CSV table of C-alpha atoms in Angstrom, one decimal:
chain,number,residue,atom,x,y,z
R,206,MET,CA,-12.0,-16.9,6.4
R,207,SER,CA,-11.1,-18.9,3.4
R,208,THR,CA,-7.9,-20.9,3.4
R,209,SER,CA,-5.4,-21.6,0.6
R,210,ALA,CA,-4.3,-25.1,-0.4
R,211,SER,CA,-1.5,-25.2,2.1
R,212,SER,CA,-1.5,-23.7,5.6
R,213,ALA,CA,2.0,-22.3,4.8
R,214,GLU,CA,0.4,-20.2,2.0
R,215,LEU,CA,-1.6,-17.0,2.1
R,216,LYS,CA,-3.7,-15.6,-0.8
R,217,ILE,CA,-3.5,-11.9,-1.0
R,218,SER,CA,-5.0,-9.3,-3.4
R,219,SER,CA,-4.1,-5.7,-4.4
R,220,ILE,CA,-6.9,-3.4,-5.4
R,221,GLN,CA,-6.3,-0.8,-8.1
R,222,MET,CA,-8.5,2.3,-8.4
R,223,VAL,CA,-8.9,5.6,-10.3
R,224,SER,CA,-10.2,7.5,-7.4
R,225,THR,CA,-12.4,10.6,-7.7
R,226,PRO,CA,-13.2,13.7,-5.5
R,227,ASP,CA,-16.3,11.9,-4.1
R,228,VAL,CA,-15.5,10.0,-0.9
R,229,GLN,CA,-18.7,7.9,-1.0
R,230,GLU,CA,-18.2,7.0,-4.7
R,231,ASN,CA,-14.7,5.8,-3.9
R,232,LEU,CA,-15.8,3.8,-0.9
R,233,SER,CA,-18.5,2.1,-3.0
R,234,THR,CA,-15.9,1.2,-5.7
R,235,ALA,CA,-13.5,-0.1,-3.0
R,236,SER,CA,-16.3,-2.2,-1.5
R,237,ARG,CA,-17.2,-3.7,-4.9
R,238,LEU,CA,-13.6,-4.6,-5.8
R,239,ILE,CA,-12.8,-6.0,-2.3
R,240,ALA,CA,-15.9,-8.2,-2.5
R,241,ALA,CA,-14.7,-9.5,-5.9
R,242,ALA,CA,-11.2,-10.3,-4.5
R,243,ALA,CA,-12.7,-12.0,-1.5
R,244,ALA,CA,-14.9,-14.1,-3.8
R,245,ASP,CA,-11.7,-15.1,-5.6
R,246,GLY,CA,-10.3,-16.4,-2.3
R,247,ALA,CA,-8.3,-13.5,-1.0
R,248,GLN,CA,-7.5,-13.6,2.8
R,249,LEU,CA,-5.9,-10.2,2.8
R,250,ALA,CA,-6.7,-7.2,0.5
R,251,VAL,CA,-4.8,-3.9,0.0
R,252,LEU,CA,-6.3,-0.6,-1.1
R,253,PRO,CA,-4.2,2.1,-2.8
R,254,GLU,CA,-2.9,5.4,-1.4
R,255,TYR,CA,-5.6,8.1,-1.5
R,256,PHE,CA,-8.2,5.5,-2.4
R,257,CYS,CA,-10.9,7.4,-0.6
R,258,LEU,CA,-10.2,10.8,-2.1
R,259,MET,CA,-8.3,12.3,-5.0
R,260,GLY,CA,-9.4,15.9,-4.5
R,261,LEU,CA,-9.7,18.7,-6.9
R,262,LYS,CA,-7.3,20.6,-4.6
R,263,ASP,CA,-4.7,19.3,-2.2
R,264,THR,CA,-6.5,20.9,0.7
R,265,ASP,CA,-9.7,18.7,0.1
R,266,LYS,CA,-8.2,15.9,2.2
R,267,VAL,CA,-7.8,18.3,5.1
R,268,ARG,CA,-11.6,18.9,5.1
R,269,ALA,CA,-12.2,15.1,4.9
R,270,ARG,CA,-9.9,14.2,7.8
R,271,GLU,CA,-11.1,12.0,10.7
R,272,GLY,CA,-10.0,11.3,14.2
R,273,ILE,CA,-8.6,7.9,14.8
R,274,GLY,CA,-11.4,5.4,15.5
R,275,ASN,CA,-14.1,7.9,14.6
R,276,GLY,CA,-15.6,8.8,11.2
R,277,PRO,CA,-17.6,7.5,8.3
R,278,ILE,CA,-14.6,6.3,6.2
R,279,GLN,CA,-13.3,4.2,9.1
R,280,GLU,CA,-16.7,2.9,9.9
R,281,GLN,CA,-17.3,1.8,6.3
R,282,LEU,CA,-13.9,0.2,6.1
R,283,SER,CA,-14.6,-1.8,9.3
R,284,GLN,CA,-17.9,-3.0,7.8
R,285,ILE,CA,-16.2,-4.0,4.5
R,286,ALA,CA,-13.6,-6.1,6.3
R,287,LYS,CA,-16.3,-7.9,8.3
R,288,GLU,CA,-18.6,-8.4,5.4
R,289,ASN,CA,-15.8,-10.0,3.4
R,290,ASN,CA,-14.2,-11.9,6.3
R,291,LEU,CA,-10.7,-10.8,5.4
R,292,TYR,CA,-7.8,-8.6,6.6
R,293,LEU,CA,-8.0,-5.2,5.0
R,294,VAL,CA,-5.0,-3.0,4.6
R,295,ALA,CA,-6.9,0.2,3.9
R,296,GLY,CA,-4.6,2.1,1.6
R,297,THR,CA,-4.3,5.6,3.2
R,298,ILE,CA,-6.9,7.8,4.8
R,299,PRO,CA,-6.6,11.4,6.1
R,300,LEU,CA,-6.4,11.4,9.9
R,301,GLU,CA,-6.1,14.4,12.2
R,302,ALA,CA,-2.7,15.8,12.7
R,303,LYS,CA,-1.2,18.2,15.3
R,304,ASP,CA,-1.4,21.0,12.7
R,305,PRO,CA,-5.0,21.8,12.0
R,306,ASN,CA,-4.1,22.6,8.4
R,307,LYS,CA,-2.6,19.2,7.7
R,308,VAL,CA,-3.4,15.5,7.9
R,309,LEU,CA,-1.6,12.3,8.6
R,310,ASN,CA,-1.6,10.1,5.5
R,311,THR,CA,-2.3,6.9,7.3
R,312,THR,CA,-2.6,3.2,6.6
R,313,LEU,CA,-5.0,1.4,9.0
R,314,VAL,CA,-5.3,-2.4,9.0
R,315,PHE,CA,-8.6,-4.0,9.9
R,316,ASP,CA,-9.1,-7.6,10.9
R,317,SER,CA,-12.0,-9.8,9.8
R,318,ALA,CA,-14.0,-8.6,12.8
R,319,GLY,CA,-13.6,-5.0,11.7
R,320,GLN,CA,-11.1,-4.1,14.4
R,321,VAL,CA,-8.0,-1.9,13.7
R,322,ILE,CA,-4.9,-4.0,14.4
R,323,SER,CA,-2.1,-2.0,13.0
R,324,ARG,CA,-1.3,1.6,11.8
R,325,TYR,CA,1.4,3.4,9.8
R,326,ASP,CA,1.7,7.1,9.2
R,327,LYS,CA,3.6,7.9,6.0
R,328,ILE,CA,7.1,9.1,6.9
R,329,HIS,CA,8.6,10.3,3.6
R,330,LEU,CA,6.6,13.1,1.9
R,331,PHE,CA,6.7,13.4,-1.9
R,332,GLY,CA,8.0,16.6,-3.5
R,333,PHE,CA,8.4,16.9,-7.3
R,334,GLN,CA,8.5,19.9,-9.7
R,335,THR,CA,8.9,20.4,-13.4
R,336,ALA,CA,7.6,23.1,-15.8
R,337,THR,CA,4.2,21.3,-16.0
R,338,GLU,CA,3.9,19.4,-12.7
R,339,ARG,CA,4.2,20.2,-9.1
R,340,TYR,CA,3.6,18.1,-6.0
R,341,GLN,CA,4.5,19.1,-2.4
R,342,GLU,CA,2.9,16.8,0.1
R,343,SER,CA,4.5,18.6,3.1
R,344,GLU,CA,2.1,21.5,2.5
R,345,THR,CA,-0.9,19.4,3.6
R,346,ILE,CA,0.6,16.3,5.2
R,347,GLU,CA,2.4,15.9,8.5
R,348,ALA,CA,5.1,13.3,8.4
R,349,GLY,CA,5.0,10.2,10.5
R,350,ASN,CA,8.0,9.1,12.5
R,351,LYS,CA,7.6,5.4,13.3
R,352,PRO,CA,8.0,2.4,10.9
R,353,GLY,CA,5.0,0.1,10.7
R,354,LEU,CA,4.8,-3.7,10.9
R,355,LEU,CA,1.8,-6.0,10.7
R,356,LYS,CA,2.0,-9.4,12.3
R,357,LEU,CA,-0.7,-12.1,11.7
R,358,ALA,CA,-1.0,-15.7,12.9
R,359,ILE,CA,-3.0,-17.7,10.3
R,360,ASN,CA,-3.5,-21.5,10.3
R,361,GLY,CA,-0.7,-22.0,12.8
R,362,HIS,CA,1.8,-19.9,10.8
R,363,ASP,CA,3.1,-16.4,11.6
R,364,TRP,CA,3.2,-13.8,8.8
R,365,THR,CA,5.1,-10.5,9.1
R,366,PHE,CA,4.3,-7.6,6.7
R,367,GLY,CA,6.2,-4.3,6.4
R,368,LEU,CA,4.0,-1.3,5.9
R,369,SER,CA,5.1,1.6,3.8
R,370,ILE,CA,3.5,4.1,1.4
R,371,CYS,CA,4.4,5.3,-2.1
R,372,TYR,CA,7.4,7.7,-1.8
R,373,ASP,CA,8.8,5.6,1.0
R,374,LEU,CA,9.8,3.2,-1.8
R,375,ARG,CA,12.8,5.4,-2.6
R,376,PHE,CA,14.3,5.0,0.8
R,377,PRO,CA,15.8,1.5,1.3
R,378,GLU,CA,17.0,2.3,4.8
R,379,LEU,CA,13.3,2.2,5.9
R,380,TYR,CA,13.0,-1.4,4.7
R,381,ARG,CA,16.2,-2.5,6.4
R,382,ALA,CA,14.9,-0.9,9.6
R,383,LEU,CA,11.7,-3.0,9.4
R,384,GLY,CA,13.8,-6.2,9.5
R,385,GLN,CA,13.0,-9.5,8.0
R,386,VAL,CA,9.4,-9.8,6.7
R,387,ASP,CA,7.5,-12.1,4.5
R,388,CYS,CA,6.0,-9.3,2.4
R,389,HIS,CA,6.2,-5.6,2.0
R,390,ILE,CA,2.8,-4.0,1.4
R,391,ILE,CA,3.0,-0.7,-0.5
R,392,PRO,CA,-0.2,1.4,-1.2
R,393,ALA,CA,0.8,4.1,-3.8
R,394,ALA,CA,-0.3,6.8,-6.1
R,395,PHE,CA,2.8,7.1,-8.2
R,396,THR,CA,2.7,9.9,-10.9
R,397,TYR,CA,2.8,8.7,-14.5
R,398,THR,CA,6.0,10.7,-15.0
R,399,THR,CA,8.0,9.0,-12.3
R,400,GLY,CA,6.2,5.7,-12.5
R,401,LYS,CA,7.1,4.9,-16.1
R,402,ASP,CA,10.8,5.2,-15.3
R,403,HIS,CA,11.2,4.0,-11.7
R,404,TRP,CA,8.1,2.1,-10.3
R,405,GLU,CA,8.9,-1.5,-11.4
R,406,ILE,CA,12.7,-1.1,-10.9
R,407,LEU,CA,12.2,0.1,-7.3
R,408,LEU,CA,9.6,-2.5,-6.4
R,409,ARG,CA,11.7,-5.4,-7.7
R,410,ALA,CA,14.8,-4.0,-6.0
R,411,ARG,CA,13.0,-3.9,-2.6
R,412,ALA,CA,11.9,-7.5,-3.2
R,413,ILE,CA,15.4,-8.8,-4.2
R,414,GLU,CA,17.4,-7.0,-1.6
R,415,ASN,CA,15.0,-8.0,1.2
R,416,GLN,CA,14.4,-11.5,-0.1
R,417,CYS,CA,10.6,-11.1,0.4
R,418,TYR,CA,7.4,-10.7,-1.5
R,419,VAL,CA,6.3,-7.2,-2.4
R,420,LEU,CA,2.6,-6.3,-3.0
R,421,ALA,CA,1.9,-2.9,-4.4
R,422,SER,CA,-1.6,-1.4,-4.7
R,423,ALA,CA,-1.7,1.6,-7.0
R,424,GLN,CA,-3.9,4.4,-8.4
R,425,GLY,CA,-4.0,3.8,-12.2
R,426,GLY,CA,-5.4,6.3,-14.6
R,427,LYS,CA,-6.5,9.8,-15.4
R,428,HIS,CA,-8.3,11.5,-12.5
R,429,GLN,CA,-10.9,14.3,-12.4
R,430,ASN,CA,-8.3,16.6,-11.0
R,431,GLN,CA,-6.3,16.0,-14.2
R,432,ARG,CA,-3.6,14.1,-12.4
R,433,ARG,CA,-2.5,10.9,-14.1
R,434,THR,CA,-1.2,8.0,-12.0
R,435,TRP,CA,0.9,5.1,-13.3
R,436,GLY,CA,-1.0,2.1,-12.0
R,437,ASN,CA,0.8,-1.3,-12.5
R,438,SER,CA,-0.3,-2.8,-9.2
R,439,MET,CA,2.1,-5.7,-8.8
R,440,LEU,CA,2.9,-8.8,-6.8
R,441,ILE,CA,6.6,-9.6,-6.9
R,442,ASP,CA,8.3,-12.7,-5.5
R,443,PRO,CA,11.5,-12.9,-3.4
R,444,TRP,CA,13.6,-13.6,-6.4
R,445,GLY,CA,12.3,-10.4,-8.2
R,446,GLY,CA,9.9,-12.1,-10.5
R,447,ILE,CA,6.6,-10.4,-11.3
R,448,LEU,CA,3.7,-12.8,-10.4
R,449,ALA,CA,0.8,-10.5,-11.3
R,450,ASN,CA,0.4,-7.0,-12.7
R,451,LEU,CA,-2.5,-4.7,-13.6
R,452,PRO,CA,-1.3,-2.0,-16.0
R,453,GLU,CA,-4.1,0.5,-15.8
R,454,GLY,CA,-7.7,1.1,-14.7
R,455,GLU,CA,-9.7,-0.3,-11.8
R,456,GLY,CA,-9.6,-3.9,-10.8
R,457,PHE,CA,-7.5,-6.3,-8.7
R,458,ILE,CA,-4.7,-8.8,-8.8
R,459,SER,CA,-4.2,-11.8,-6.6
R,460,GLY,CA,-1.4,-14.2,-5.8
R,461,VAL,CA,-0.2,-16.6,-3.1
R,462,LEU,CA,2.6,-16.0,-0.6
R,463,CYS,CA,4.5,-19.2,0.0
R,464,LYS,CA,6.7,-19.9,3.0
R,465,ASP,CA,8.6,-22.6,0.9
R,466,LYS,CA,9.5,-20.0,-1.7
R,467,LEU,CA,10.8,-17.6,0.9
R,468,ASN,CA,12.9,-20.4,2.5
R,469,GLU,CA,14.2,-21.5,-0.9
R,470,VAL,CA,15.5,-18.1,-1.9
R,471,ARG,CA,17.0,-17.3,1.5
R,472,SER,CA,18.7,-20.7,1.7
R,473,LYS,CA,20.3,-20.8,-1.8
R,474,LEU,CA,21.5,-17.1,-1.5
R,475,PRO,CA,21.6,-16.2,2.2
R,476,ALA,CA,22.3,-12.5,1.5
R,477,LEU,CA,20.5,-11.4,4.6
R,478,ALA,CA,22.8,-13.5,6.8
R,479,HIS,CA,25.9,-12.1,4.9
R,480,ARG,CA,25.2,-8.5,5.9
R,481,LYS,CA,28.1,-6.6,7.5
R,482,LEU,CA,26.5,-3.2,8.2
């Protein structure tokens, strides 16, 4: 695995896609973009929510669901992580739920040997309705109930990542419950309607209030099912500054997490230590 200039730094990448109803096409796109990020030096890459399938109908993901540790989506993700010798936070994939008519919307994390080392099932399910748009994830998704953390030891340094997904971003109590982390990783498929007003504000707020990096990986464009997603995959630093951003279309952004920057922000304004509740 490639190393950054300092052992107290970690290069990470966010993949942005405009996923289709074709699982294999999406996996091929993800593989190509991850390879490009790895060639650019990424040690960890993140895929967006629903990267493997943006179906023509919400029920399409139920037909594509897999058992944990078994299925072509997971097998190919494992191979992609191994081939590129990096950690892969695999956006979300549809896993079997207790209800046969629903799925768990799950983030799996693969190490560079292709093994699953962490898992998070999306807790907060999106619901939104106007005269022209309607989304109700609870109709096809079963909610998770356990916050997710990813802990890595790289070059003698420990890195802690919070795992959350899209709509979770609106619930700051989840991020407080995860405790102090170096970076929150957020795969997403924000709608264009809500994204243009709230996406950047919410991401920067989560970074500022938790004094950590935030890496968001988004869907970004017009999909075959006529849904339009906001894009703007971002890396934000602990002071709330935007280090990288991809407004629309497929591609990737990269940046470096730095322990010195985390320590600088937390020492000059020790807000986390000042908490009373």
